[in-house]
XYZ file of N, CA and C in Angstrom:
753
model
N 154.237 -97.681 -51.403
C 153.467 -96.814 -52.302
C 152.879 -97.663 -53.425
N 151.578 -97.542 -53.654
C 150.879 -98.406 -54.600
C 151.457 -98.276 -56.010
N 151.708 -99.453 -56.613
C 152.197 -99.475 -57.986
C 153.681 -99.333 -58.134
N 154.425 -99.216 -57.031
C 155.874 -99.075 -57.096
C 156.543 -100.337 -56.568
N 157.572 -100.784 -57.285
C 158.380 -101.914 -56.844
C 159.533 -101.368 -56.002
N 159.532 -101.618 -54.698
C 160.595 -101.058 -53.848
C 161.982 -101.547 -54.205
N 162.057 -102.664 -54.940
C 163.362 -103.198 -55.339
C 163.921 -102.510 -56.587
N 163.099 -101.721 -57.253
C 163.534 -101.103 -58.507
C 163.425 -99.585 -58.470
N 163.489 -99.040 -57.293
C 163.474 -97.583 -57.168
C 164.808 -96.999 -57.633
N 164.794 -95.830 -58.248
C 166.063 -95.165 -58.562
C 166.785 -94.797 -57.268
N 168.094 -94.856 -57.305
C 168.863 -94.422 -56.123
C 168.872 -92.909 -56.015
N 168.902 -92.249 -57.156
C 169.089 -90.799 -57.185
C 168.130 -90.202 -58.213
N 167.286 -89.308 -57.760
C 166.359 -88.586 -58.645
C 166.730 -87.107 -58.631
N 166.812 -86.518 -59.806
C 167.107 -85.086 -59.935
C 165.921 -84.415 -60.618
N 165.563 -83.236 -60.134
C 164.374 -82.555 -60.662
C 164.707 -81.122 -61.075
N 164.328 -80.781 -62.307
C 164.386 -79.404 -62.782
C 163.006 -78.814 -62.532
N 162.924 -77.973 -61.536
C 161.633 -77.429 -61.094
C 161.293 -76.203 -61.932
N 160.369 -76.346 -62.862
C 160.090 -75.278 -63.814
C 158.589 -75.004 -63.880
N 158.226 -73.747 -64.060
C 156.839 -73.395 -64.297
C 156.200 -72.520 -63.244
N 156.981 -72.044 -62.265
C 156.394 -71.183 -61.227
C 155.787 -69.909 -61.823
N 156.535 -69.288 -62.735
C 156.062 -68.038 -63.330
C 154.807 -68.233 -64.151
N 154.758 -69.297 -64.946
C 153.578 -69.562 -65.774
C 152.368 -69.914 -64.918
N 152.619 -70.631 -63.820
C 151.531 -70.965 -62.895
C 150.911 -69.687 -62.346
N 151.758 -68.733 -61.958
C 151.249 -67.475 -61.411
C 150.534 -66.657 -62.481
N 151.096 -66.625 -63.684
C 150.498 -65.835 -64.767
C 149.099 -66.340 -65.103
N 148.915 -67.656 -65.117
C 147.602 -68.233 -65.417
C 146.553 -67.799 -64.396
N 147.011 -67.461 -63.191
C 146.098 -67.074 -62.112
C 146.104 -65.571 -61.864
N 146.730 -64.830 -62.779
C 146.819 -63.371 -62.696
C 147.502 -62.928 -61.391
N 148.511 -63.682 -60.990
C 149.296 -63.377 -59.798
C 150.691 -62.959 -60.210
N 151.441 -62.340 -59.286
C 152.822 -62.017 -59.607
C 153.698 -63.267 -59.485
N 154.905 -63.202 -60.027
C 155.772 -64.362 -60.099
C 156.163 -64.876 -58.708
N 156.265 -63.975 -57.747
C 156.638 -64.391 -56.390
C 155.606 -65.358 -55.831
N 154.330 -65.125 -56.131
C 153.284 -66.035 -55.676
C 153.494 -67.437 -56.260
N 153.989 -67.485 -57.484
C 154.296 -68.779 -58.092
C 155.432 -69.486 -57.374
N 156.450 -68.722 -56.986
C 157.569 -69.320 -56.250
C 157.121 -69.812 -54.877
N 156.218 -69.079 -54.254
C 155.702 -69.499 -52.947
C 154.929 -70.804 -53.062
N 154.124 -70.904 -54.121
C 153.405 -72.158 -54.349
C 154.370 -73.289 -54.685
N 155.428 -72.953 -55.409
C 156.434 -73.947 -55.746
C 157.143 -74.497 -54.529
N 157.299 -73.673 -53.497
C 157.932 -74.130 -52.260
C 157.123 -75.245 -51.612
N 155.804 -75.189 -51.781
C 154.961 -76.259 -51.240
C 155.217 -77.580 -51.972
N 155.504 -77.493 -53.257
C 155.831 -78.697 -54.016
C 157.182 -79.263 -53.585
N 158.128 -78.392 -53.283
C 159.420 -78.856 -52.769
C 159.192 -79.667 -51.495
N 158.390 -79.128 -50.601
C 158.090 -79.828 -49.348
C 157.441 -81.183 -49.615
N 156.457 -81.212 -50.521
C 155.743 -82.454 -50.819
C 156.656 -83.504 -51.434
N 157.541 -83.080 -52.343
C 158.433 -84.027 -53.013
C 159.455 -84.602 -52.031
N 159.983 -83.768 -51.156
C 160.937 -84.263 -50.158
C 160.254 -85.266 -49.228
N 159.054 -84.951 -48.785
C 158.315 -85.866 -47.912
C 158.044 -87.193 -48.612
N 157.683 -87.138 -49.888
C 157.404 -88.362 -50.645
C 158.671 -89.186 -50.822
N 159.768 -88.520 -51.147
C 161.038 -89.229 -51.323
C 161.443 -89.952 -50.047
N 161.254 -89.291 -48.923
C 161.585 -89.917 -47.631
C 160.658 -91.091 -47.339
N 159.389 -90.936 -47.666
C 158.396 -91.961 -47.368
C 158.649 -93.248 -48.157
N 159.035 -93.107 -49.435
C 159.209 -94.302 -50.260
C 160.620 -94.869 -50.196
N 161.534 -94.155 -49.548
C 162.869 -94.711 -49.329
C 163.914 -94.379 -50.369
N 163.784 -93.248 -51.065
C 164.855 -92.836 -51.972
C 166.101 -92.478 -51.166
N 167.255 -92.623 -51.795
C 168.507 -92.298 -51.116
C 168.981 -90.875 -51.397
N 168.812 -90.416 -52.653
C 169.293 -89.094 -53.035
C 168.245 -88.371 -53.877
N 168.069 -87.101 -53.566
C 167.150 -86.238 -54.310
C 167.853 -84.909 -54.543
N 168.016 -84.518 -55.802
C 168.661 -83.247 -56.133
C 167.651 -82.328 -56.792
N 167.506 -81.136 -56.238
C 166.529 -80.161 -56.724
C 167.244 -78.931 -57.265
N 166.911 -78.562 -58.494
C 167.529 -77.402 -59.145
C 166.777 -76.158 -58.687
N 167.338 -75.493 -57.675
C 166.627 -74.401 -57.013
C 166.941 -73.020 -57.584
N 168.218 -72.799 -57.970
C 168.606 -71.474 -58.487
C 169.844 -71.671 -59.341
N 169.730 -71.367 -60.614
C 170.835 -71.587 -61.544
C 171.704 -70.339 -61.680
N 172.863 -70.524 -62.267
C 173.732 -69.380 -62.572
C 173.016 -68.381 -63.479
N 172.175 -68.908 -64.373
C 171.464 -68.047 -65.316
C 170.341 -67.247 -64.638
N 169.880 -67.716 -63.491
C 168.778 -67.024 -62.816
C 169.151 -65.628 -62.330
N 170.442 -65.312 -62.268
C 170.861 -63.964 -61.876
C 170.404 -62.915 -62.885
N 170.014 -63.359 -64.073
C 169.558 -62.426 -65.099
C 168.113 -61.957 -64.884
N 167.433 -62.525 -63.915
C 166.045 -62.140 -63.641
C 166.003 -60.759 -62.982
N 164.815 -60.139 -62.920
C 164.702 -58.826 -62.269
C 165.181 -58.874 -60.819
N 165.835 -57.805 -60.399
C 166.419 -57.746 -59.062
C 165.393 -58.003 -57.969
N 164.197 -57.440 -58.102
C 163.178 -57.631 -57.068
C 162.779 -59.095 -56.940
N 162.684 -59.763 -58.065
C 162.332 -61.186 -58.022
C 163.436 -61.996 -57.358
N 164.686 -61.671 -57.673
C 165.816 -62.392 -57.071
C 165.822 -62.213 -55.554
N 165.637 -60.982 -55.101
C 165.623 -60.729 -53.664
C 164.470 -61.469 -52.982
N 163.321 -61.493 -53.636
C 162.174 -62.219 -53.079
C 162.468 -63.717 -53.004
N 163.163 -64.232 -53.997
C 163.528 -65.649 -53.993
C 164.422 -65.992 -52.814
N 165.401 -65.138 -52.555
C 166.317 -65.409 -51.435
C 165.588 -65.377 -50.105
N 164.709 -64.430 -49.936
C 163.969 -64.367 -48.674
C 163.002 -65.539 -48.531
N 162.416 -65.965 -49.643
C 161.564 -67.151 -49.613
C 162.384 -68.381 -49.235
N 163.562 -68.474 -49.792
C 164.429 -69.612 -49.475
C 164.814 -69.607 -47.991
N 165.105 -68.432 -47.479
C 165.456 -68.331 -46.054
C 164.291 -68.790 -45.173
N 163.080 -68.358 -45.508
C 161.918 -68.774 -44.724
C 161.701 -70.280 -44.836
N 161.927 -70.813 -46.023
C 161.755 -72.249 -46.231
C 162.734 -73.032 -45.363
N 163.994 -72.608 -45.344
C 165.006 -73.289 -44.534
C 164.607 -73.269 -43.066
N 164.148 -72.126 -42.600
C 163.733 -72.006 -41.192
C 162.548 -72.913 -40.873
N 161.550 -72.890 -41.736
C 160.322 -73.644 -41.443
C 160.533 -75.146 -41.561
N 161.424 -75.568 -42.471
C 161.623 -76.991 -42.703
C 162.669 -77.618 -41.792
N 163.431 -76.813 -41.101
C 164.503 -77.325 -40.249
C 164.012 -78.410 -39.275
N 162.941 -78.178 -38.486
C 162.493 -79.226 -37.558
C 162.088 -80.507 -38.282
N 161.436 -80.378 -39.437
C 160.984 -81.549 -40.181
C 162.171 -82.331 -40.734
N 163.175 -81.632 -41.226
C 164.370 -82.304 -41.743
C 165.058 -83.101 -40.635
N 165.168 -82.501 -39.468
C 165.839 -83.163 -38.346
C 165.008 -84.345 -37.847
N 163.703 -84.130 -37.704
C 162.836 -85.205 -37.217
C 162.865 -86.413 -38.138
N 162.926 -86.182 -39.455
C 162.916 -87.269 -40.431
C 164.310 -87.723 -40.845
N 165.329 -87.200 -40.181
C 166.724 -87.601 -40.419
C 167.121 -87.454 -41.892
N 166.817 -86.285 -42.431
C 167.146 -85.954 -43.818
C 168.396 -85.090 -43.840
N 169.358 -85.500 -44.609
C 170.587 -84.725 -44.759
C 170.417 -83.714 -45.882
N 170.808 -82.480 -45.624
C 170.714 -81.419 -46.628
C 172.121 -81.014 -47.050
N 172.316 -80.908 -48.350
C 173.617 -80.488 -48.877
C 173.431 -79.371 -49.892
N 174.487 -78.607 -50.093
C 174.473 -77.518 -51.075
C 175.338 -77.906 -52.255
N 174.783 -77.776 -53.458
C 175.548 -77.913 -54.693
C 175.552 -76.563 -55.380
N 176.718 -75.959 -55.510
C 176.808 -74.655 -56.147
C 177.785 -73.762 -55.417
N 177.806 -72.488 -55.789
C 178.716 -71.510 -55.211
C 177.999 -70.652 -54.181
N 178.765 -70.155 -53.226
C 178.203 -69.241 -52.233
C 178.247 -67.794 -52.696
N 179.097 -67.503 -53.673
C 179.250 -66.117 -54.142
C 177.919 -65.544 -54.609
N 177.547 -64.397 -54.052
C 176.337 -63.714 -54.462
C 175.131 -64.005 -53.595
N 175.138 -65.141 -52.900
C 174.017 -65.453 -52.024
C 174.072 -64.515 -50.818
N 172.981 -63.838 -50.475
C 172.998 -62.932 -49.327
C 173.534 -63.627 -48.072
N 174.340 -62.904 -47.320
C 175.034 -63.500 -46.183
C 174.074 -64.105 -45.162
N 172.977 -63.423 -44.868
C 172.055 -63.953 -43.859
C 171.381 -65.232 -44.348
N 171.087 -65.289 -45.636
C 170.476 -66.484 -46.216
C 171.462 -67.646 -46.174
N 172.700 -67.363 -46.555
C 173.699 -68.429 -46.606
C 174.017 -68.953 -45.210
N 174.051 -68.072 -44.228
C 174.324 -68.492 -42.849
C 173.229 -69.435 -42.353
N 171.983 -69.103 -42.654
C 170.855 -69.948 -42.264
C 170.956 -71.317 -42.936
N 171.308 -71.307 -44.201
C 171.443 -72.532 -44.978
C 172.568 -73.403 -44.424
N 173.706 -72.800 -44.142
C 174.848 -73.553 -43.618
C 174.535 -74.166 -42.256
N 173.758 -73.477 -41.447
C 173.379 -74.026 -40.141
C 172.553 -75.301 -40.327
N 171.628 -75.278 -41.296
C 170.829 -76.465 -41.574
C 171.713 -77.605 -42.079
N 172.658 -77.289 -42.931
C 173.573 -78.306 -43.462
C 174.382 -78.944 -42.327
N 174.905 -78.125 -41.422
C 175.683 -78.655 -40.296
C 174.825 -79.539 -39.390
N 173.598 -79.103 -39.126
C 172.746 -79.822 -38.182
C 172.200 -81.137 -38.741
N 172.280 -81.328 -40.041
C 171.757 -82.556 -40.642
C 172.865 -83.424 -41.250
N 174.107 -83.026 -41.090
C 175.224 -83.689 -41.770
C 175.389 -85.158 -41.379
N 174.925 -85.542 -40.200
C 175.132 -86.908 -39.732
C 173.991 -87.851 -40.099
N 172.954 -87.345 -40.755
C 171.826 -88.194 -41.122
C 172.119 -88.960 -42.412
N 171.438 -90.111 -42.582
C 171.679 -90.924 -43.773
C 170.421 -91.568 -44.350
N 169.237 -91.119 -43.929
C 168.008 -91.700 -44.470
C 167.742 -91.229 -45.894
N 167.879 -89.942 -46.120
C 167.696 -89.333 -47.435
C 168.616 -88.133 -47.514
N 169.335 -88.005 -48.612
C 170.164 -86.830 -48.845
C 169.485 -85.947 -49.878
N 169.213 -84.699 -49.488
C 168.610 -83.720 -50.393
C 169.677 -82.710 -50.793
N 170.027 -82.706 -52.061
C 170.978 -81.743 -52.595
C 170.212 -80.572 -53.187
N 170.454 -79.396 -52.665
C 169.828 -78.208 -53.224
C 170.841 -77.524 -54.137
N 170.576 -77.583 -55.436
C 171.460 -76.950 -56.416
C 171.125 -75.463 -56.434
N 171.930 -74.700 -55.742
C 171.658 -73.283 -55.491
C 172.847 -72.472 -55.987
N 172.591 -71.550 -56.907
C 173.666 -70.828 -57.579
C 174.589 -71.844 -58.259
N 173.965 -72.721 -59.044
C 174.656 -73.855 -59.663
C 174.563 -73.779 -61.185
N 175.614 -74.263 -61.834
C 175.625 -74.422 -63.279
C 176.496 -75.609 -63.645
N 176.010 -76.464 -64.545
C 176.742 -77.665 -64.897
C 178.080 -77.395 -65.557
N 178.120 -76.458 -66.498
C 179.390 -76.142 -67.157
C 180.388 -75.569 -66.165
N 179.891 -74.731 -65.264
C 180.764 -74.142 -64.248
C 181.341 -75.243 -63.354
N 180.529 -76.211 -62.991
C 181.010 -77.300 -62.144
C 182.117 -78.089 -62.837
N 181.922 -78.411 -64.118
C 182.937 -79.164 -64.861
C 184.215 -78.354 -64.997
N 184.080 -77.053 -65.280
C 185.257 -76.190 -65.404
C 186.031 -76.133 -64.084
N 185.314 -76.040 -62.971
C 185.979 -76.032 -61.665
C 186.720 -77.339 -61.415
N 186.096 -78.456 -61.786
C 186.743 -79.759 -61.595
C 188.026 -79.851 -62.421
N 187.963 -79.418 -63.684
C 189.137 -79.446 -64.544
C 190.237 -78.538 -64.005
N 189.832 -77.389 -63.469
C 190.808 -76.456 -62.902
C 191.520 -77.067 -61.692
N 190.763 -77.740 -60.836
C 191.376 -78.351 -59.656
C 192.372 -79.435 -60.052
N 192.015 -80.222 -61.059
C 192.939 -81.248 -61.538
C 194.195 -80.601 -62.111
N 194.015 -79.542 -62.913
C 195.156 -78.855 -63.516
C 196.083 -78.268 -62.442
N 195.501 -77.733 -61.391
C 196.312 -77.185 -60.306
C 197.138 -78.267 -59.630
N 196.562 -79.467 -59.496
C 197.309 -80.563 -58.885
C 198.409 -81.064 -59.817
N 198.154 -81.015 -61.135
C 199.200 -81.356 -62.095
C 200.353 -80.360 -61.985
N 200.017 -79.075 -61.921
C 201.041 -78.040 -61.809
C 201.850 -78.193 -60.517
N 201.195 -78.657 -59.472
C 201.883 -78.834 -58.188
C 202.659 -80.148 -58.120
N 202.599 -80.950 -59.176
C 203.320 -82.205 -59.197
C 202.623 -83.349 -58.487
N 201.348 -83.153 -58.151
C 200.610 -84.182 -57.422
C 199.962 -85.198 -58.355
N 199.752 -84.801 -59.597
C 199.147 -85.698 -60.575
C 199.826 -85.490 -61.914
N 199.614 -86.460 -62.831
C 200.144 -86.364 -64.187
C 198.988 -86.239 -65.165
N 199.154 -85.500 -66.267
C 198.057 -85.310 -67.218
C 197.452 -86.623 -67.701
N 198.299 -87.650 -67.894
C 197.790 -88.916 -68.423
C 196.907 -89.668 -67.413
N 196.841 -89.195 -66.207
C 195.954 -89.816 -65.213
C 194.495 -89.447 -65.430
N 194.253 -88.434 -66.224
C 192.872 -87.984 -66.417
C 192.044 -89.030 -67.162
N 190.972 -89.453 -66.541
C 189.990 -90.359 -67.122
C 188.607 -89.830 -66.727
N 187.547 -90.336 -67.349
C 186.215 -89.914 -66.907
C 185.984 -90.156 -65.418
N 186.517 -91.277 -64.907
C 186.334 -91.579 -63.492
C 187.072 -90.578 -62.618
N 188.275 -90.199 -63.040
C 189.051 -89.228 -62.262
C 188.359 -87.870 -62.267
N 187.898 -87.426 -63.425
C 187.198 -86.146 -63.471
C 185.958 -86.174 -62.582
N 185.242 -87.290 -62.612
C 184.058 -87.413 -61.778
C 184.357 -87.256 -60.305
N 185.568 -87.626 -59.897
C 185.935 -87.530 -58.486
C 186.164 -86.090 -58.044
N 186.213 -85.162 -58.979
C 186.396 -83.746 -58.651
C 185.066 -82.978 -58.682
N 183.991 -83.655 -59.021
C 182.693 -82.998 -59.099
C 182.029 -82.929 -57.723
N 180.990 -82.134 -57.626
C 180.294 -81.958 -56.352
C 179.524 -83.204 -55.930
N 179.321 -84.125 -56.871
C 178.589 -85.359 -56.594
C 179.517 -86.555 -56.459
N 180.787 -86.308 -56.161
C 181.790 -87.375 -56.191
C 181.458 -88.538 -55.267
N 180.792 -88.268 -54.166
C 180.520 -89.322 -53.181
C 179.106 -89.874 -53.266
N 178.450 -89.685 -54.407
C 177.091 -90.200 -54.555
C 176.889 -90.748 -55.960
N 175.900 -91.623 -56.147
C 175.663 -92.160 -57.492
C 175.107 -91.094 -58.422
N 175.347 -91.266 -59.710
C 174.755 -90.363 -60.700
C 173.238 -90.511 -60.682
N 172.510 -89.478 -61.081
C 171.048 -89.594 -61.147
C 170.613 -90.709 -62.093
N 169.656 -91.496 -61.645
C 169.036 -92.509 -62.497
C 167.876 -91.914 -63.274
N 167.237 -90.904 -62.695
C 166.041 -90.304 -63.283
C 166.113 -88.788 -63.150
N 165.864 -88.100 -64.259
C 165.762 -86.639 -64.253
C 164.333 -86.274 -64.646
N 163.676 -85.510 -63.786
C 162.311 -85.056 -64.030
C 162.343 -83.579 -64.372
N 161.634 -83.203 -65.416
C 161.479 -81.777 -65.723
C 159.999 -81.455 -65.830
N 159.576 -80.459 -65.103
C 158.176 -80.048 -65.148
C 157.965 -78.941 -66.183
N 156.717 -78.652 -66.476
C 156.247 -77.570 -67.355
C 156.417 -77.850 -68.838
N 156.813 -79.067 -69.208
C 156.825 -79.443 -70.607
C 158.029 -79.011 -71.421
N 158.972 -78.307 -70.823
C 160.161 -77.880 -71.570
C 161.098 -79.066 -71.774
N 161.645 -79.203 -72.993
C 162.474 -80.358 -73.343
C 163.942 -79.969 -73.439
N 164.512 -79.566 -72.319
C 165.935 -79.234 -72.275
C 166.441 -79.464 -70.849
N 167.774 -79.575 -70.709
C 168.353 -79.864 -69.389
C 168.861 -78.612 -68.686
N 168.931 -77.494 -69.393
C 169.211 -76.190 -68.776
C 170.464 -76.175 -67.901
N 171.541 -76.743 -68.419
C 172.845 -76.643 -67.745
C 172.820 -77.311 -66.364
N 172.080 -78.403 -66.253
C 171.896 -79.091 -64.978
C 172.602 -80.443 -64.995
N 173.580 -80.630 -64.127
C 174.263 -81.911 -63.950
C 174.685 -82.519 -65.291
N 175.328 -81.713 -66.120
C 175.614 -82.135 -67.485
C 176.462 -83.398 -67.556
N 177.414 -83.532 -66.665
C 178.274 -84.725 -66.651
C 177.516 -85.928 -66.079
N 176.775 -85.694 -65.012
C 176.207 -86.789 -64.239
C 175.003 -87.463 -64.887
N 174.304 -86.790 -65.794
C 173.063 -87.358 -66.330
C 173.263 -88.044 -67.674
N 174.490 -88.455 -67.972
C 174.793 -89.057 -69.268
C 173.879 -90.233 -69.602
N 173.539 -91.056 -68.620
C 172.681 -92.215 -68.860
C 171.403 -92.179 -68.038
N 171.037 -91.017 -67.546
C 169.801 -90.904 -66.771
C 168.583 -91.034 -67.682
N 167.519 -91.585 -67.125
C 166.238 -91.581 -67.817
C 165.616 -90.195 -67.655
N 165.049 -89.670 -68.736
C 164.421 -88.355 -68.712
C 162.908 -88.498 -68.680
N 162.281 -87.759 -67.792
C 160.826 -87.770 -67.678
C 160.356 -86.322 -67.731
N 159.607 -85.989 -68.769
C 159.127 -84.620 -68.962
C 157.610 -84.607 -68.837
N 157.125 -83.728 -67.979
C 155.688 -83.616 -67.766
C 155.229 -82.187 -68.008
N 154.016 -82.031 -68.522
C 153.455 -80.696 -68.738
C 153.025 -80.032 -67.435
N 152.954 -80.785 -66.365
C 152.544 -80.232 -65.070
C 153.494 -79.115 -64.651
N 152.954 -77.989 -64.273
C 153.772 -76.888 -63.775
C 154.234 -77.216 -62.356
N 155.418 -76.732 -61.994
C 156.003 -77.145 -60.725
C 155.083 -76.955 -59.519
N 154.368 -75.845 -59.360
C 153.510 -75.708 -58.177
C 152.401 -76.758 -58.087
N 152.084 -77.426 -59.203
C 151.070 -78.477 -59.206
C 151.677 -79.875 -59.109
N 152.991 -79.959 -59.030
C 153.682 -81.249 -58.989
C 153.800 -81.688 -57.530
N 152.963 -82.631 -57.138
C 152.944 -83.089 -55.750
C 153.158 -84.606 -55.707
N 152.723 -85.241 -54.657
C 153.026 -86.663 -54.468
C 152.540 -87.534 -55.623
N 151.314 -87.338 -56.073
C 150.762 -88.191 -57.129
C 151.587 -88.094 -58.410
N 151.986 -86.882 -58.775
C 152.785 -86.690 -59.999
C 154.172 -87.307 -59.837
N 154.748 -87.174 -58.656
C 156.070 -87.739 -58.392
C 156.022 -89.265 -58.486
N 155.024 -89.857 -57.882
C 154.901 -91.316 -57.915
C 154.688 -91.809 -59.345
N 153.923 -91.070 -60.139
C 153.717 -91.467 -61.532
C 155.035 -91.427 -62.309
N 155.883 -90.446 -62.036
C 157.193 -90.382 -62.692
C 158.029 -91.606 -62.314
N 157.954 -92.026 -61.074
C 158.696 -93.206 -60.632
C 158.129 -94.477 -61.258
N 156.814 -94.541 -61.415
C 156.212 -95.694 -62.098
C 156.701 -95.783 -63.538
N 156.726 -94.634 -64.215
C 157.202 -94.611 -65.596
C 158.661 -95.055 -65.662
N 159.455 -94.624 -64.726
C 160.856 -95.056 -64.667
C 160.940 -96.581 -64.577
N 160.094 -97.180 -63.757
C 160.140 -98.628 -63.565
C 159.608 -99.387 -64.764
N 158.860 -98.725 -65.614
C 158.375 -99.381 -66.831
C 159.441 -99.430 -67.923
N 160.496 -98.677 -67.765
C 161.522 -98.589 -68.810
C 162.630 -99.630 -68.602
N 163.299 -99.958 -69.717
C 164.460 -100.844 -69.670
C 165.708 -99.991 -69.867
N 166.543 -99.947 -68.879
C 167.762 -99.142 -68.962
C 168.858 -99.964 -69.623
N 169.438 -99.439 -70.699
C 170.373 -100.230 -71.505
C 171.829 -99.816 -71.341
N 172.090 -98.577 -71.034
C 173.473 -98.095 -70.876
C 174.322 -98.415 -72.109
N 173.720 -98.267 -73.287
C 174.449 -98.505 -74.529
C 174.446 -99.947 -74.992
N 173.833 -100.867 -74.220
C 173.811 -102.279 -74.590
C 172.541 -102.593 -75.372
N 172.558 -103.740 -76.079
C 171.362 -104.184 -76.783
C 170.455 -104.904 -75.798
N 169.204 -105.059 -76.181
C 168.262 -105.781 -75.325
C 168.685 -107.240 -75.171
N 169.323 -107.819 -76.226
C 169.786 -109.203 -76.143
C 170.899 -109.341 -75.099
N 171.800 -108.366 -75.080
C 172.870 -108.411 -74.084
C 172.315 -108.312 -72.669
N 171.331 -107.451 -72.491
C 170.733 -107.304 -71.164
C 170.033 -108.589 -70.743
N 169.368 -109.246 -71.686
C 168.690 -110.506 -71.376
C 169.698 -111.567 -70.953
N 170.824 -111.649 -71.654
C 171.861 -112.622 -71.302
C 172.417 -112.354 -69.914
N 172.585 -111.066 -69.587
C 173.101 -110.720 -68.252
C 172.118 -111.140 -67.166
N 170.826 -110.961 -67.432
C 169.831 -111.320 -66.426
C 169.766 -112.826 -66.216
N 170.028 -113.603 -67.302
C 169.948 -115.054 -67.217
C 171.235 -115.684 -66.706
N 172.313 -114.927 -66.712
C 173.604 -115.470 -66.279
C 173.552 -115.840 -64.807
N 174.140 -116.988 -64.415
C 174.147 -117.373 -62.993
C 175.004 -116.433 -62.179
N 174.676 -116.223 -60.926
C 175.475 -115.329 -60.075
C 176.890 -115.847 -59.903
N 177.840 -114.946 -59.827
C 179.248 -115.343 -59.675
C 179.493 -115.742 -58.220
């Protein structure tokens, strides 16, 4: 891909897909039309990620807070998601893309969840690109669940309280077997993380664009990756320390 250094690509990109409703409102359409257009952007971003060789892509598809939306919109979202899973299944398999679910199954319509689980099973052995769909997900809820699981093991005598470290807690999260996001993209210009991967994005680079999600396609995605490559990631270190590390001879 022009302008991208394949040696400096992020391993894991996470995207907060925002702006479907505003996109529809600008065009005097209902919100469902915005979600339908947004589904096309999901397809484009997954295809681009596979083409350039990303390893992990996490998409914030439906949050715990989204249950507060009007019932008709929620039902339309689930049916749209079901159609998307059906239509994309052959493409996911052909391109050897692994699909995973991050979030809870509670509340997701049974027929939708069954379709989703079938796709997850059929792609579980692929390793070209892993797409995590954060569906019925909340960052605080995920951390609370992780802490609860650790506490239950302490109560059962399997662990001791003093064993708790950031690394141990991380091993109880839904992303335990993958790297933390290097880059978080948020569309529509909003400057907040909206309860998304709160633990995992501690040192992620943030990229905020005014582009509404239905207009976010390959060109916008590649520009976000270019911006990522223009930045110096410090992880709390000074630029002098980073320079010394780069100049140090290999061990």
